[in-house]
């Protein structure tokens, strides 16, 4: 098609441009057309340039549009650089060809109408440019704000497009433009139909634009109105609202508002009275209205519009929303397409919500899995667990200060964080918890003491402001499925990490000697001891393991959230909830608890997305109620072993 | 002798393990009954069911003249109906005095406000002295229960049981860890109690059971294996097999 | 008249005497009624400390005597503060609004006044409508009633749910903490109707008492706090003495056994939980007018944990211990964080107490738990009769029994 177009231009302009081999000569054939362009003549001027098919034309158009073309007093066109005397640049070759004084040169300043014409001509070139980046940029420009002018060049460029991906983009963009600016109803409806399985934001924007409507009121429906909906007073709006709209449209007398009433009363105060009523008694609405009625009777104020008059006025008019788009076939098609798309978007949003929920559940799981070991398996309640998470995160931060390569520092940070918190856990077990095994409430309090001490210690060392834990570049960005469904790589990494931990913990507890001994010690320490297991050692190792996992979780959480000395407190209650809801003493239970809490929180947020606080509140209330019905959690141990 | 407690067709399962299997026992009033059986026969679970600690999967537990169903009741309600229980391990409130322990157990209104506005009466004081006399702790009333010897704690617990004035007393291994003299005293105490009420004693020790000289029920794998006098059941070949192994 | 068990306990008389002497002393030393030895702001600090003592003894009853480690009593304290704060803020704003509307040409209608108060109070959260929970804010008696009724009902419902399903021990602690967290998060929202994280402010101005001045108001609130503490101490001494005390201590030590004695353990716990919640709310209602401001951060779970810290350090299981703990820790805390404690130069590092106080508190708390489970109050045993028997409500309780539900 483009070839045909070019051919047509060529035929028309052959006579004029015959023999003209460079751009300057083409321009000089009709210099006035370029020096003083007007909206009307520019079409011809641009056509002539296009017809010349010279390689320098696109650059000239760009410069022309950008007001970078100057005319010398002899009529020759140049680009210039410098600031008086100007350096002249030849418009054909791009080489410097001398200098000129300010007085000799006139800047050509096309008006905005002309620039638009030039722009759309430019698009033709850009869309066919050999450089793929420029073609892509042109498409971006059209996508950003496309006009009817782009329709033809875009359509013409599709056949020539060598790159399949770009070709697809062009076709899609063409459909979007056609839907809005197509010349025939059929073409527009066809374009809209072709878009109805596309859920991307730009398609929805275009459809909404086509479906934009305005509220109006009239005595009767005007001819040729494309009605979006008729608003029925009494059903869609109250009579008074309808009347207010009438009054605002100038179709009825305005009612007496509180402001008018008050103003009338104030204006008519005479010697401390209004129409004979003392001002001091006007301290209720009833008294004010009564005084105002007296003013009306005296002809000093605008009368009230009685209710039946309002009713009658409202009934005499029709209230409606009218589409800006006049073509009903187009709006119907757009409406149908938008309905279909909205449905698909709803499905996709659910999918996206599920992804969000899974990633939140992974975070809760990571935060809680260490607790599942110390609290769930050993029965030790560790309020400083959150601070172990914080310690892990700070370890990651410190290592990033030493090792600048983010990937490497992350690889180092994970085992180091484990080692640091493992050490902290073992120390705490040796010094404090060991002495409190039979006093769970006191363990709670003592570990809480450690928690506030650790928090303040972190504050003293690292300060109060949040420290960044930067993720490596390959974790930046997101896996995007479409405009609705997407998930960041960090969240995927956290999910994978959570799965790894689930596997690791299950392996350790079920398949290793340590796990066997841990289970033996927790079930019957005396018997385990008599079989040659050292319960002290096992308790120490188990507690260290749980704490170490908290450290690794800290690194992961630090990548996703800010590292502060108080970050542990954000997770501690939720983590305990996760373990309790899931069922104590069972790693699968923790998984179930984390999933339940994650999905629930996201689900509640879906209904009230602006309010995460409310979501957390309702989630906690739910958990309190949930524990009523399943006090032992989702995955409950049964029987005598659980009871006594 | 009328029937006080009727356990019929009760079964309970823990994780697939049948702790009690279609158990039926009836206890009269007054009666002294010994329940014996090897480990895991379901003796403790049997008591748990009666006192409401464990809810069975099926069966009935009927109580008293009106044949009340005990299964729907809370532990405290069952206790107020007149069933007292003594645990295997002596559980008295060690931080409180013997007098406080007994006063708490005395048969009185049990509501929080009744207790809050409770005034010590002459009748209650007398009753505490009588009970202390009975269990031989008269001169220990002001001491903390935690300072008593093991045997004294057992007696205090029995005393608390008697203070509740129950119609049915469930006693789990009362003689465990007692000296021979203490055992003899305990036997007398239980026998005296059984003159006016029903007393069920769960015991391992055959010598102790022989001294109680009462009807014996042998439990095995959650149901009744044999019932009758001690001499009768010890002659039963099945009982011998269960006790002596195969 | 025979001596009741309540006054048989000499410590009650001693505590009340000390409280009375202290009140007389502060009255003599204050600026309004005495020689002005202590500043008005310090009178307020002392008054607030008395309120903290009151909630601490309530906490001691529920934890030290009944064995329920509630991490939620500061929620009740906060609700009490909010309830009284709503009236204070409403009445105060009404005065201001009435003053500003008096300049109008027409006298204001009730609707205009109400709308103006609404705009004044809720402007900070971008609203001007009165939320339904402010329905009684205009009435002091109704809001005072709310001080005890709302926390009482909340404690009753929450306690009923929790105790009914036999949630005990650390599980119950976590559940109460969750309740506090839920309440705090709820109040942090702007549309909670209680001004979000702005909270209620200007509570130190008592409507109708403008002529009095803060020096008088502070001493009146100090008296009220002392009276409340005295009455609360008497109430709880009565509850934990006699047979009731015997039963609730028995519940702490072995609740299953108490159940088999025929006591409905849940009712007792509910009674203790609810009555302590109501007293905590009264303490809050007296505390916040002295503090001047209340916001949701006051209710955060950490506050309730500190409450447990006070009681543990002071010595639980004895009411005066809890009061001592509250006084000792809160005054020490303001001494250390207020810059009263001298910094220690270690040569290589300068120990600044504002930074290190929490570390010290945390570690000393661990030390108290490990080595002095009887707390400061335990020191009195050395001077008084040696206490006998085994102390420690947690001894002999097992995790597997907690959270058990049948």
Short mmCIF file of N, CA, C and O in Angstrom, two decimals, chain A residues 454-554:
data_model
loop_
_atom_site.label_atom_id
_atom_site.label_comp_id
_atom_site.label_asym_id
_atom_site.label_seq_id
_atom_site.Cartn_x
_atom_site.Cartn_y
_atom_site.Cartn_z
N UNK A 454 17.68 -7.04 72.61
CA UNK A 454 18.27 -7.18 71.27
C UNK A 454 17.82 -6.05 70.36
O UNK A 454 18.60 -5.51 69.57
N UNK A 455 16.54 -5.70 70.47
CA UNK A 455 16.02 -4.63 69.61
C UNK A 455 16.75 -3.32 69.87
O UNK A 455 17.17 -2.64 68.94
N UNK A 456 16.93 -3.01 71.17
CA UNK A 456 17.60 -1.76 71.51
C UNK A 456 19.06 -1.81 71.10
O UNK A 456 19.63 -0.83 70.62
N UNK A 457 19.66 -2.99 71.25
CA UNK A 457 21.06 -3.18 70.86
C UNK A 457 21.21 -2.89 69.36
O UNK A 457 22.13 -2.16 68.94
N UNK A 458 20.30 -3.44 68.57
CA UNK A 458 20.36 -3.21 67.12
C UNK A 458 20.20 -1.72 66.83
O UNK A 458 20.87 -1.17 65.95
N UNK A 459 19.33 -1.08 67.58
CA UNK A 459 19.11 0.35 67.40
C UNK A 459 20.40 1.10 67.72
O UNK A 459 20.78 2.03 67.01
N UNK A 460 21.07 0.71 68.78
CA UNK A 460 22.31 1.39 69.17
C UNK A 460 23.40 1.20 68.12
O UNK A 460 24.20 2.09 67.88
N UNK A 461 23.43 0.00 67.51
CA UNK A 461 24.50 -0.27 66.55
C UNK A 461 24.19 0.32 65.18
O UNK A 461 25.01 1.00 64.57
N UNK A 462 22.97 0.08 64.69
CA UNK A 462 22.66 0.44 63.31
C UNK A 462 21.84 1.70 63.17
O UNK A 462 21.52 2.11 62.06
N UNK A 463 21.45 2.29 64.27
CA UNK A 463 20.62 3.49 64.18
C UNK A 463 19.17 3.15 63.93
O UNK A 463 18.81 1.99 63.75
N UNK A 464 18.35 4.19 63.94
CA UNK A 464 16.91 3.93 63.84
C UNK A 464 16.41 3.88 62.41
O UNK A 464 15.34 3.35 62.15
N UNK A 465 17.19 4.49 61.48
CA UNK A 465 16.64 4.50 60.12
C UNK A 465 16.78 3.14 59.45
O UNK A 465 17.63 2.34 59.81
N UNK A 466 15.90 2.90 58.46
CA UNK A 466 15.88 1.61 57.78
C UNK A 466 17.14 1.44 56.94
O UNK A 466 17.61 2.39 56.32
N UNK A 467 17.69 0.23 56.98
CA UNK A 467 18.87 -0.07 56.17
C UNK A 467 18.43 -0.88 54.95
O UNK A 467 17.62 -1.79 55.09
N UNK A 468 19.00 -0.57 53.78
CA UNK A 468 18.58 -1.34 52.60
C UNK A 468 19.35 -2.65 52.51
O UNK A 468 20.52 -2.72 52.87
N UNK A 469 18.68 -3.68 52.08
CA UNK A 469 19.33 -4.93 51.73
C UNK A 469 19.01 -5.10 50.26
O UNK A 469 17.89 -5.44 49.90
N UNK A 470 19.99 -4.76 49.40
CA UNK A 470 19.67 -4.69 47.98
C UNK A 470 19.74 -6.07 47.35
O UNK A 470 20.67 -6.83 47.60
N UNK A 471 18.76 -6.37 46.54
CA UNK A 471 18.76 -7.67 45.90
C UNK A 471 19.61 -7.58 44.64
O UNK A 471 19.74 -6.52 44.04
N UNK A 472 20.24 -8.69 44.22
CA UNK A 472 21.02 -8.67 42.99
C UNK A 472 20.13 -8.34 41.79
O UNK A 472 18.91 -8.53 41.83
N UNK A 473 20.81 -7.87 40.71
CA UNK A 473 20.05 -7.39 39.55
C UNK A 473 19.13 -8.46 38.99
O UNK A 473 18.03 -8.16 38.54
N UNK A 474 19.59 -9.72 39.03
CA UNK A 474 18.76 -10.76 38.41
C UNK A 474 17.49 -11.04 39.20
O UNK A 474 16.62 -11.77 38.77
N UNK A 475 17.36 -10.44 40.41
CA UNK A 475 16.11 -10.59 41.14
C UNK A 475 15.22 -9.36 40.99
O UNK A 475 14.12 -9.31 41.51
N UNK A 476 15.76 -8.35 40.27
CA UNK A 476 14.91 -7.18 40.02
C UNK A 476 13.85 -7.52 38.99
O UNK A 476 13.97 -8.50 38.27
N UNK A 477 12.87 -6.70 38.92
CA UNK A 477 11.85 -6.89 37.89
C UNK A 477 10.84 -7.93 38.29
O UNK A 477 10.83 -8.43 39.42
N UNK A 478 9.99 -8.26 37.34
CA UNK A 478 8.89 -9.14 37.67
C UNK A 478 8.59 -10.05 36.49
O UNK A 478 8.91 -9.75 35.35
N UNK A 479 8.03 -11.19 36.80
CA UNK A 479 7.53 -12.09 35.78
C UNK A 479 6.12 -11.62 35.45
O UNK A 479 5.22 -11.74 36.27
N UNK A 480 5.95 -11.07 34.23
CA UNK A 480 4.65 -10.48 33.90
C UNK A 480 3.96 -11.38 32.88
O UNK A 480 4.50 -11.67 31.82
N UNK A 481 2.79 -11.86 33.23
CA UNK A 481 2.03 -12.70 32.31
C UNK A 481 1.19 -11.83 31.39
O UNK A 481 1.11 -12.05 30.20
N UNK A 482 0.51 -10.86 31.93
CA UNK A 482 -0.20 -9.87 31.14
C UNK A 482 -0.39 -8.63 32.01
O UNK A 482 0.20 -8.55 33.08
N UNK A 483 -1.21 -7.70 31.54
CA UNK A 483 -1.31 -6.44 32.27
C UNK A 483 -1.88 -6.61 33.68
O UNK A 483 -1.75 -5.73 34.51
N UNK A 484 -2.52 -7.74 33.94
CA UNK A 484 -3.14 -7.92 35.26
C UNK A 484 -2.30 -8.85 36.13
O UNK A 484 -2.07 -8.59 37.30
N UNK A 485 -1.84 -9.95 35.55
CA UNK A 485 -1.15 -10.96 36.34
C UNK A 485 0.36 -10.78 36.23
O UNK A 485 0.91 -10.77 35.13
N UNK A 486 0.98 -10.60 37.37
CA UNK A 486 2.44 -10.48 37.38
C UNK A 486 2.95 -10.72 38.78
O UNK A 486 2.22 -10.56 39.76
N UNK A 487 4.21 -11.14 38.89
CA UNK A 487 4.77 -11.38 40.22
C UNK A 487 6.26 -11.06 40.16
O UNK A 487 6.93 -11.38 39.18
N UNK A 488 6.75 -10.37 41.19
CA UNK A 488 8.15 -9.97 41.15
C UNK A 488 9.04 -11.18 41.42
O UNK A 488 8.65 -12.12 42.10
N UNK A 489 10.25 -11.12 40.88
CA UNK A 489 11.16 -12.26 41.01
C UNK A 489 11.53 -12.51 42.46
O UNK A 489 11.76 -13.65 42.87
N UNK A 490 11.60 -11.44 43.26
CA UNK A 490 11.95 -11.63 44.67
C UNK A 490 10.91 -12.51 45.36
O UNK A 490 11.23 -13.42 46.11
N UNK A 491 9.65 -12.24 45.00
CA UNK A 491 8.59 -13.04 45.61
C UNK A 491 8.70 -14.50 45.18
O UNK A 491 8.46 -15.41 45.97
N UNK A 492 9.04 -14.69 43.89
CA UNK A 492 9.23 -16.07 43.43
C UNK A 492 10.38 -16.71 44.20
O UNK A 492 10.29 -17.85 44.66
N UNK A 493 11.46 -15.94 44.37
CA UNK A 493 12.61 -16.48 45.09
C UNK A 493 12.23 -16.85 46.52
O UNK A 493 12.64 -17.90 47.03
N UNK A 494 11.42 -16.00 47.15
CA UNK A 494 11.00 -16.30 48.53
C UNK A 494 10.14 -17.55 48.56
O UNK A 494 10.27 -18.41 49.44
N UNK A 495 9.29 -17.67 47.54
CA UNK A 495 8.45 -18.87 47.44
C UNK A 495 9.33 -20.12 47.32
O UNK A 495 9.13 -21.11 48.03
N UNK A 496 10.32 -20.04 46.43
CA UNK A 496 11.21 -21.18 46.23
C UNK A 496 11.95 -21.50 47.53
O UNK A 496 12.06 -22.66 47.95
N UNK A 497 12.43 -20.43 48.19
CA UNK A 497 13.14 -20.61 49.45
C UNK A 497 12.24 -21.29 50.48
O UNK A 497 12.68 -22.19 51.21
N UNK A 498 10.97 -20.86 50.52
CA UNK A 498 10.03 -21.47 51.47
C UNK A 498 9.88 -22.96 51.17
O UNK A 498 9.89 -23.79 52.08
N UNK A 499 9.75 -23.29 49.88
CA UNK A 499 9.62 -24.70 49.52
C UNK A 499 10.86 -25.48 49.94
O UNK A 499 10.77 -26.58 50.48
N UNK A 500 12.05 -24.89 49.66
CA UNK A 500 13.30 -25.54 50.04
C UNK A 500 13.32 -25.84 51.53
O UNK A 500 13.71 -26.93 51.96
N UNK A 501 12.89 -24.84 52.30
CA UNK A 501 12.92 -25.02 53.75
C UNK A 501 11.95 -26.08 54.21
O UNK A 501 12.26 -26.86 55.10
N UNK A 502 10.79 -26.09 53.59
CA UNK A 502 9.81 -27.11 53.94
C UNK A 502 10.46 -28.48 53.74
O UNK A 502 10.43 -29.34 54.63
N UNK A 503 11.08 -28.65 52.54
CA UNK A 503 11.73 -29.93 52.24
C UNK A 503 12.83 -30.23 53.24
O UNK A 503 12.92 -31.34 53.78
N UNK A 504 13.65 -29.20 53.52
CA UNK A 504 14.80 -29.40 54.40
C UNK A 504 14.36 -29.81 55.80
O UNK A 504 14.88 -30.77 56.37
N UNK A 505 13.38 -29.09 56.33
CA UNK A 505 12.93 -29.38 57.69
C UNK A 505 12.31 -30.77 57.76
O UNK A 505 12.58 -31.56 58.67
N UNK A 506 11.48 -31.07 56.74
CA UNK A 506 10.87 -32.39 56.73
C UNK A 506 11.96 -33.46 56.68
O UNK A 506 11.90 -34.47 57.38
N UNK A 507 12.99 -33.20 55.84
CA UNK A 507 14.07 -34.17 55.71
C UNK A 507 14.79 -34.35 57.05
O UNK A 507 14.99 -35.47 57.50
N UNK A 508 15.12 -33.21 57.66
CA UNK A 508 15.86 -33.30 58.92
C UNK A 508 15.06 -34.03 59.99
O UNK A 508 15.56 -34.92 60.68
N UNK A 509 13.77 -33.68 60.09
CA UNK A 509 12.98 -34.27 61.16
C UNK A 509 12.63 -35.73 60.90
O UNK A 509 12.56 -36.54 61.82
N UNK A 510 12.42 -36.08 59.63
CA UNK A 510 11.90 -37.42 59.34
C UNK A 510 12.98 -38.41 58.90
O UNK A 510 12.80 -39.61 58.99
N UNK A 511 14.08 -37.90 58.35
CA UNK A 511 15.00 -38.82 57.71
C UNK A 511 16.39 -38.87 58.33
O UNK A 511 17.20 -39.67 57.94
N UNK A 512 16.67 -37.96 59.27
CA UNK A 512 18.03 -37.97 59.80
C UNK A 512 18.04 -38.46 61.23
O UNK A 512 17.02 -38.50 61.91
N UNK A 513 19.22 -38.82 61.66
CA UNK A 513 19.43 -39.25 63.03
C UNK A 513 19.02 -38.13 64.00
O UNK A 513 18.35 -38.36 65.00
N UNK A 514 19.41 -36.90 63.65
CA UNK A 514 19.09 -35.76 64.51
C UNK A 514 17.58 -35.65 64.68
O UNK A 514 17.08 -35.50 65.80
N UNK A 515 16.85 -35.78 63.55
CA UNK A 515 15.39 -35.66 63.61
C UNK A 515 14.79 -36.72 64.51
O UNK A 515 13.92 -36.46 65.33
N UNK A 516 15.31 -37.93 64.37
CA UNK A 516 14.81 -39.05 65.19
C UNK A 516 15.03 -38.73 66.66
O UNK A 516 14.14 -38.90 67.50
N UNK A 517 16.26 -38.25 66.96
CA UNK A 517 16.57 -37.96 68.35
C UNK A 517 15.73 -36.79 68.88
O UNK A 517 15.28 -36.81 70.02
N UNK A 518 15.50 -35.80 68.00
CA UNK A 518 14.67 -34.67 68.41
C UNK A 518 13.28 -35.16 68.78
O UNK A 518 12.73 -34.82 69.84
N UNK A 519 12.71 -36.01 67.92
CA UNK A 519 11.36 -36.48 68.20
C UNK A 519 11.35 -37.32 69.46
O UNK A 519 10.42 -37.26 70.27
N UNK A 520 12.41 -38.13 69.65
CA UNK A 520 12.48 -38.95 70.86
C UNK A 520 12.53 -38.07 72.10
O UNK A 520 11.79 -38.29 73.06
N UNK A 521 13.38 -37.04 72.05
CA UNK A 521 13.55 -36.19 73.23
C UNK A 521 12.27 -35.43 73.54
O UNK A 521 11.87 -35.29 74.69
N UNK A 522 11.58 -34.93 72.50
CA UNK A 522 10.37 -34.15 72.78
C UNK A 522 9.28 -35.05 73.31
O UNK A 522 8.46 -34.62 74.10
N UNK A 523 9.25 -36.31 72.88
CA UNK A 523 8.16 -37.17 73.36
C UNK A 523 8.43 -37.70 74.75
O UNK A 523 7.54 -37.76 75.58
N UNK A 524 9.63 -38.07 75.02
CA UNK A 524 9.94 -38.61 76.34
C UNK A 524 11.43 -38.44 76.64
O UNK A 524 12.23 -39.31 76.35
N UNK A 525 11.76 -37.31 77.25
CA UNK A 525 13.18 -37.01 77.47
C UNK A 525 13.87 -38.05 78.33
O UNK A 525 15.00 -38.44 78.06
N UNK A 526 13.15 -38.54 79.34
CA UNK A 526 13.75 -39.50 80.24
C UNK A 526 14.14 -40.78 79.52
O UNK A 526 15.27 -41.26 79.61
N UNK A 527 13.17 -41.29 78.73
CA UNK A 527 13.42 -42.52 78.01
C UNK A 527 14.53 -42.32 76.98
O UNK A 527 15.41 -43.17 76.83
N UNK A 528 14.49 -41.16 76.31
CA UNK A 528 15.51 -40.88 75.31
C UNK A 528 16.88 -40.87 75.96
O UNK A 528 17.85 -41.43 75.42
N UNK A 529 16.96 -40.26 77.13
CA UNK A 529 18.24 -40.17 77.82
C UNK A 529 18.74 -41.56 78.17
O UNK A 529 19.93 -41.87 78.02
N UNK A 530 17.83 -42.43 78.58
CA UNK A 530 18.26 -43.76 78.98
C UNK A 530 18.70 -44.58 77.78
O UNK A 530 19.33 -45.61 77.91
N UNK A 531 18.34 -44.13 76.58
CA UNK A 531 18.78 -44.85 75.40
C UNK A 531 20.05 -44.24 74.82
O UNK A 531 20.42 -44.50 73.68
N UNK A 532 20.69 -43.40 75.57
CA UNK A 532 21.99 -42.88 75.14
C UNK A 532 21.91 -41.58 74.37
O UNK A 532 22.90 -41.12 73.82
N UNK A 533 20.73 -41.00 74.30
CA UNK A 533 20.64 -39.70 73.65
C UNK A 533 20.85 -38.63 74.71
O UNK A 533 20.32 -38.75 75.81
N UNK A 534 21.63 -37.64 74.38
CA UNK A 534 21.85 -36.57 75.34
C UNK A 534 20.80 -35.48 75.11
O UNK A 534 20.89 -34.73 74.16
N UNK A 535 19.78 -35.41 75.96
CA UNK A 535 18.68 -34.47 75.70
C UNK A 535 19.17 -33.02 75.68
O UNK A 535 18.68 -32.22 74.88
N UNK A 536 20.13 -32.70 76.52
CA UNK A 536 20.66 -31.34 76.55
C UNK A 536 21.20 -30.95 75.19
O UNK A 536 20.92 -29.87 74.68
N UNK A 537 21.99 -31.86 74.63
CA UNK A 537 22.61 -31.58 73.33
C UNK A 537 21.53 -31.43 72.26
O UNK A 537 21.57 -30.51 71.43
N UNK A 538 20.56 -32.34 72.29
CA UNK A 538 19.53 -32.31 71.26
C UNK A 538 18.70 -31.03 71.36
O UNK A 538 18.42 -30.37 70.37
N UNK A 539 18.33 -30.66 72.59
CA UNK A 539 17.56 -29.43 72.77
C UNK A 539 18.32 -28.24 72.23
O UNK A 539 17.78 -27.38 71.55
N UNK A 540 19.63 -28.24 72.53
CA UNK A 540 20.47 -27.13 72.11
C UNK A 540 20.52 -27.07 70.58
O UNK A 540 20.32 -26.01 69.98
N UNK A 541 20.74 -28.23 69.96
CA UNK A 541 20.84 -28.25 68.50
C UNK A 541 19.52 -27.87 67.85
O UNK A 541 19.48 -27.11 66.88
N UNK A 542 18.41 -28.41 68.39
CA UNK A 542 17.11 -28.11 67.80
C UNK A 542 16.82 -26.63 67.89
O UNK A 542 16.37 -26.00 66.92
N UNK A 543 17.10 -26.07 69.07
CA UNK A 543 16.83 -24.65 69.22
C UNK A 543 17.71 -23.84 68.29
O UNK A 543 17.26 -22.88 67.66
N UNK A 544 18.96 -24.25 68.17
CA UNK A 544 19.88 -23.57 67.25
C UNK A 544 19.36 -23.66 65.83
O UNK A 544 19.39 -22.67 65.07
N UNK A 545 18.87 -24.84 65.45
CA UNK A 545 18.35 -25.02 64.09
C UNK A 545 17.20 -24.06 63.82
O UNK A 545 17.18 -23.36 62.81
N UNK A 546 16.23 -24.04 64.75
CA UNK A 546 15.09 -23.14 64.57
C UNK A 546 15.52 -21.70 64.47
O UNK A 546 15.04 -20.94 63.63
N UNK A 547 16.48 -21.31 65.31
CA UNK A 547 16.95 -19.92 65.30
C UNK A 547 17.69 -19.63 64.01
O UNK A 547 17.53 -18.56 63.41
N UNK A 548 18.52 -20.59 63.58
CA UNK A 548 19.28 -20.41 62.34
C UNK A 548 18.37 -20.20 61.15
O UNK A 548 18.62 -19.33 60.29
N UNK A 549 17.29 -20.96 61.10
CA UNK A 549 16.33 -20.79 60.01
C UNK A 549 15.73 -19.40 60.05
O UNK A 549 15.53 -18.76 59.02
N UNK A 550 15.47 -18.92 61.27
CA UNK A 550 14.94 -17.56 61.40
C UNK A 550 15.92 -16.56 60.78
O UNK A 550 15.52 -15.60 60.12
N UNK A 551 17.23 -16.81 60.98
CA UNK A 551 18.24 -15.91 60.40
C UNK A 551 18.16 -15.89 58.88
O UNK A 551 18.19 -14.82 58.26
N UNK A 552 18.07 -17.07 58.28
CA UNK A 552 17.98 -17.13 56.81
C UNK A 552 16.70 -16.45 56.34
O UNK A 552 16.69 -15.68 55.38
N UNK A 553 15.60 -16.72 57.06
CA UNK A 553 14.33 -16.06 56.73
C UNK A 553 14.52 -14.55 56.79
O UNK A 553 13.97 -13.81 55.96
N UNK A 554 15.33 -14.09 57.75
CA UNK A 554 15.59 -12.65 57.89
C UNK A 554 16.23 -12.09 56.64
O UNK A 554 15.86 -11.01 56.18
#
